Coordinates of C-alpha atoms in Angstrom, one line a residue:
Chain R
D2 CA -0.2 -0.2 0.2
A3 CA 1.5 3.3 -0.4
G4 CA 1.4 5.7 2.5
I5 CA -0.8 7.3 3.2
T6 CA -2.5 7.6 6.7
Q7 CA -6.2 9.2 7.8
S8 CA -7.0 10.0 11.4
P9 CA -9.0 10.0 13.2
R10 CA -10.5 6.4 11.4
H11 CA -13.7 7.1 13.4
K12 CA -15.5 9.8 14.9
V13 CA -19.0 11.5 16.1
T14 CA -19.6 14.5 16.6
E15 CA -22.8 17.5 17.0
T16 CA -24.1 19.9 14.8
G17 CA -22.2 22.8 14.8
T18 CA -19.2 21.8 16.1
P19 CA -16.0 22.8 14.1
V20 CA -14.3 18.8 13.0
T21 CA -10.5 18.5 12.0
L22 CA -9.7 15.3 9.3
R23 CA -5.5 15.0 8.7
C24 CA -4.3 12.8 5.6
H25 CA -0.5 12.5 5.9
Q26 CA 1.4 10.7 3.3
T27 CA 5.2 9.0 3.3
E28 CA 5.2 9.1 -0.9
N29 CA 6.2 12.7 -1.4
H30 CA 3.4 13.3 -4.2
R31 CA 2.4 17.0 -5.5
Y32 CA -0.9 16.1 -5.3
M33 CA -3.7 15.4 -2.8
Y34 CA -7.3 14.8 -2.9
W35 CA -10.2 14.9 -0.2
Y36 CA -13.6 12.9 -1.5
R37 CA -16.4 12.2 0.7
Q38 CA -17.8 8.6 0.0
D39 CA -22.3 8.7 -0.1
P40 CA -24.7 6.0 -0.6
G41 CA -26.2 6.5 -4.3
H42 CA -23.6 9.8 -5.1
G43 CA -20.2 7.5 -5.4
L44 CA -17.0 10.1 -4.9
R45 CA -17.0 13.0 -5.3
L46 CA -14.3 15.7 -4.8
I47 CA -14.2 18.6 -1.8
H48 CA -10.7 19.9 -2.3
Y49 CA -7.4 19.1 -3.6
S50 CA -3.9 20.6 -4.0
Y51 CA -1.0 20.7 -5.8
G52 CA 1.4 22.0 -3.6
V53 CA 2.1 23.3 -0.6
K54 CA -0.4 26.0 0.0
D55 CA -1.8 25.6 -3.5
T56 CA -5.2 24.1 -3.5
D57 CA -8.4 24.2 -5.0
K58 CA -12.5 23.2 -5.4
G59 CA -14.0 20.2 -5.9
E60 CA -17.7 19.4 -7.2
V61 CA -19.2 19.2 -3.5
S62 CA -16.6 21.8 -1.3
D63 CA -19.4 23.9 0.4
G64 CA -18.9 23.6 3.8
Y65 CA -15.1 22.6 4.0
S66 CA -12.1 24.4 3.5
V67 CA -8.1 22.3 3.4
S68 CA -4.9 23.6 3.9
R69 CA -2.0 22.0 3.1
S70 CA 1.3 23.5 4.8
K71 CA 3.4 21.0 3.9
T72 CA 3.9 18.4 1.4
E73 CA 3.5 15.2 3.6
D74 CA -0.2 16.6 5.2
F75 CA -3.8 18.0 4.1
L76 CA -6.0 18.7 6.2
L77 CA -9.9 19.2 5.8
T78 CA -11.9 21.4 8.1
L79 CA -15.3 21.0 8.9
E80 CA -16.1 24.6 10.1
S81 CA -19.5 24.1 11.6
A82 CA -20.6 20.5 11.1
T83 CA -24.0 19.4 9.6
S84 CA -25.4 16.2 9.5
S85 CA -25.6 16.4 5.8
Q86 CA -22.0 16.0 6.3
T87 CA -22.2 12.7 7.6
S88 CA -20.2 10.6 5.3
V89 CA -17.0 8.8 4.6
Y90 CA -13.4 10.9 4.0
F91 CA -11.3 9.8 1.3
C92 CA -7.9 11.1 1.3
A93 CA -5.9 10.4 -2.4
I94 CA -2.5 11.2 -3.6
S95 CA -0.6 11.7 -6.7
E96 CA 2.4 12.2 -8.8
S97 CA 0.4 14.3 -11.1
M98 CA -3.3 14.6 -12.1
G99 CA -3.3 12.4 -15.3
N100 CA -2.0 9.4 -12.8
E101 CA -3.8 6.9 -10.7
Q102 CA -4.7 8.1 -7.7
F103 CA -3.7 5.9 -3.7
F104 CA -6.2 6.4 -1.8
G105 CA -6.1 6.0 2.2
P106 CA -8.1 3.7 4.4
G107 CA -11.0 6.5 4.9
T108 CA -12.4 8.0 7.8
R109 CA -16.2 7.6 8.9
L110 CA -17.3 10.7 9.9
T111 CA -21.0 11.2 12.0
V112 CA -22.6 14.3 12.9
L113 CA -25.1 13.9 15.1
Chain U
S22 CA -26.2 17.4 -18.2
Q23 CA -22.6 15.3 -17.4
K24 CA -23.3 12.2 -16.2
I25 CA -20.7 8.8 -16.0
E26 CA -23.1 5.5 -15.4
Q27 CA -22.1 2.2 -14.6
N28 CA -25.1 -0.1 -13.6
S29 CA -25.9 0.2 -10.1
E30 CA -27.1 -3.6 -9.4
A31 CA -24.8 -5.8 -8.3
L32 CA -23.8 -8.8 -11.4
N33 CA -23.8 -12.4 -10.2
I34 CA -21.4 -14.8 -12.4
Q35 CA -20.0 -18.6 -11.8
E36 CA -16.4 -18.5 -11.2
G37 CA -14.4 -19.3 -14.3
K38 CA -16.8 -17.0 -16.3
T39 CA -15.6 -13.4 -17.8
A40 CA -17.6 -10.5 -15.8
T41 CA -18.0 -7.2 -17.9
L42 CA -18.8 -4.1 -16.3
T43 CA -20.6 -1.0 -18.6
C44 CA -19.7 2.6 -17.8
N45 CA -21.0 4.8 -19.6
Y46 CA -20.9 8.7 -19.7
T47 CA -22.7 11.5 -21.4
N48 CA -21.5 15.1 -22.2
Y49 CA -18.1 14.9 -21.1
S50 CA -15.0 14.1 -23.8
P51 CA -12.5 12.5 -21.2
A52 CA -8.9 12.4 -22.1
Y53 CA -8.8 9.1 -19.9
L54 CA -10.5 6.4 -18.2
Q55 CA -9.5 4.7 -15.1
W56 CA -10.7 1.5 -12.9
Y57 CA -10.6 0.9 -9.8
R58 CA -11.4 -1.9 -7.6
Q59 CA -13.3 -1.1 -3.9
D60 CA -13.2 -4.0 -1.5
P61 CA -15.8 -3.0 1.9
G62 CA -14.6 -1.3 4.2
R63 CA -11.4 -0.2 2.0
G64 CA -10.4 3.3 0.0
P65 CA -10.4 2.3 -3.6
V66 CA -7.4 0.8 -5.4
F67 CA -6.1 1.4 -9.2
L68 CA -6.3 -1.6 -11.7
L69 CA -5.8 0.4 -15.4
L70 CA -6.1 3.7 -17.0
I71 CA -7.1 3.7 -20.7
R72 CA -6.5 7.2 -22.9
E73 CA -8.5 8.4 -25.4
N74 CA -6.3 7.0 -28.3
E75 CA -6.3 3.6 -27.3
K76 CA -8.9 1.3 -28.3
E77 CA -8.2 -1.3 -25.1
K78 CA -5.9 -1.9 -22.7
R79 CA -5.0 -5.8 -20.8
K80 CA -3.1 -6.4 -17.6
E81 CA -3.5 -10.1 -16.3
R82 CA -6.8 -11.2 -16.4
L83 CA -8.2 -7.8 -17.0
K84 CA -9.1 -6.0 -20.6
V85 CA -10.5 -2.7 -20.4
T86 CA -12.1 -1.1 -23.7
F87 CA -12.5 2.8 -24.2
D88 CA -14.8 3.7 -27.6
T89 CA -15.2 7.1 -27.6
T90 CA -17.4 7.2 -30.0
L91 CA -19.8 5.1 -27.8
K92 CA -18.7 6.9 -25.2
Q93 CA -19.0 3.7 -23.2
S94 CA -15.8 1.8 -21.3
L95 CA -15.9 -2.1 -20.8
F96 CA -14.2 -3.8 -17.9
H97 CA -13.9 -7.9 -18.0
I98 CA -11.9 -10.1 -15.8
T99 CA -11.6 -13.6 -17.7
A100 CA -11.8 -16.7 -15.7
S101 CA -13.3 -15.1 -12.7
Q102 CA -12.5 -16.2 -8.9
P103 CA -14.5 -15.5 -6.5
A104 CA -11.3 -13.2 -4.9
D105 CA -12.4 -10.7 -7.3
S106 CA -15.7 -10.2 -5.7
A107 CA -15.8 -6.3 -5.1
T108 CA -17.1 -3.0 -6.4
Y109 CA -15.8 -1.7 -9.3
L110 CA -15.6 1.9 -9.9
C111 CA -15.0 3.7 -13.4
A112 CA -13.5 7.2 -13.5
L113 CA -12.8 10.2 -16.3
A114 CA -11.0 12.5 -16.4
H115 CA -13.0 15.6 -16.5
G116 CA -10.7 19.0 -17.9
S117 CA -8.1 18.9 -20.4
G118 CA -5.4 16.9 -21.1
N119 CA -3.4 15.9 -17.8
T120 CA -5.3 18.6 -15.7
G121 CA -8.2 16.8 -15.4
K122 CA -9.7 16.2 -12.1
L123 CA -11.5 12.4 -11.8
I124 CA -15.4 11.9 -12.1
F125 CA -16.4 8.6 -10.4
G126 CA -19.3 6.5 -11.1
Q127 CA -20.6 5.2 -8.5
G128 CA -19.8 1.6 -8.8
T129 CA -20.9 -2.4 -9.6
T130 CA -20.8 -4.7 -7.3
L131 CA -19.3 -7.9 -8.3
Q132 CA -20.2 -11.3 -6.6
V133 CA -18.1 -14.4 -7.9
K134 CA -19.9 -17.1 -6.9
P135 CA -17.6 -20.3 -6.1

C-alpha cells in the first residue's frame, strides 16, 4: 500500500462543532485530494492540492476548507459540522493529475 | 447534463466465467478513463488506465476497452474467481489533457460464486 494514513479513522460529533481530518503521506506526491463517499453518489471531490499552500475546489466544496502547509499533510476542516456531512471521507494522492490515485483507508464521520 | 453511469445492480456470475462491467458517460470528452476496485470498508485501489487514443488495455486477467464514439468503457475479468468479488469504479478525467479532475461513477458490485 502507498504510504497514506488518515486520522481519525472514526469520529462522532455534534452539529455545529468544528472538525478537522488529517491526511498524511510518505510518498512525496505533489497532488493530494479529499473525497467523500455516500450511497447513491459515489466518490465526489471536495478539494484538492497541487502543492504546498496551493489548493482548489472540487465538486462539493461548500462547508469545507483545506490547508496544506507541508508536502506530506493535507487537512480537511468542517468549520461547523452539519448532519449532511455525515459520510466516509477518503484522502488520495497522485504524482500528477493524469496518473493513478492512491487512496487512504478512509475516515467515517458521523454528525449527530 | 453530464453523467457517468455504471450498472447499479450487482453482477452475479459463476467462478471461471468472464465478468463484463459497463461504464457509460454523457456530455464529457475525457482524455482518459481509469478503473478502480473497492473492497468493503477500504479505499479504492487503482487497476487500469486507458487513454482516448487507445482502444484496449490488458493487465493479466483484466481487459478494458474505451469507445469514445459510443461514450463507453467495458471492463472484463476473465476466468473470474471468488476473490474478484468487490465493487468496481470507473472514473473519467474531466478537463483538458492531464489536468483533469477525476469524476467517479457509483460503482458496480461483482459477486463471483464458487
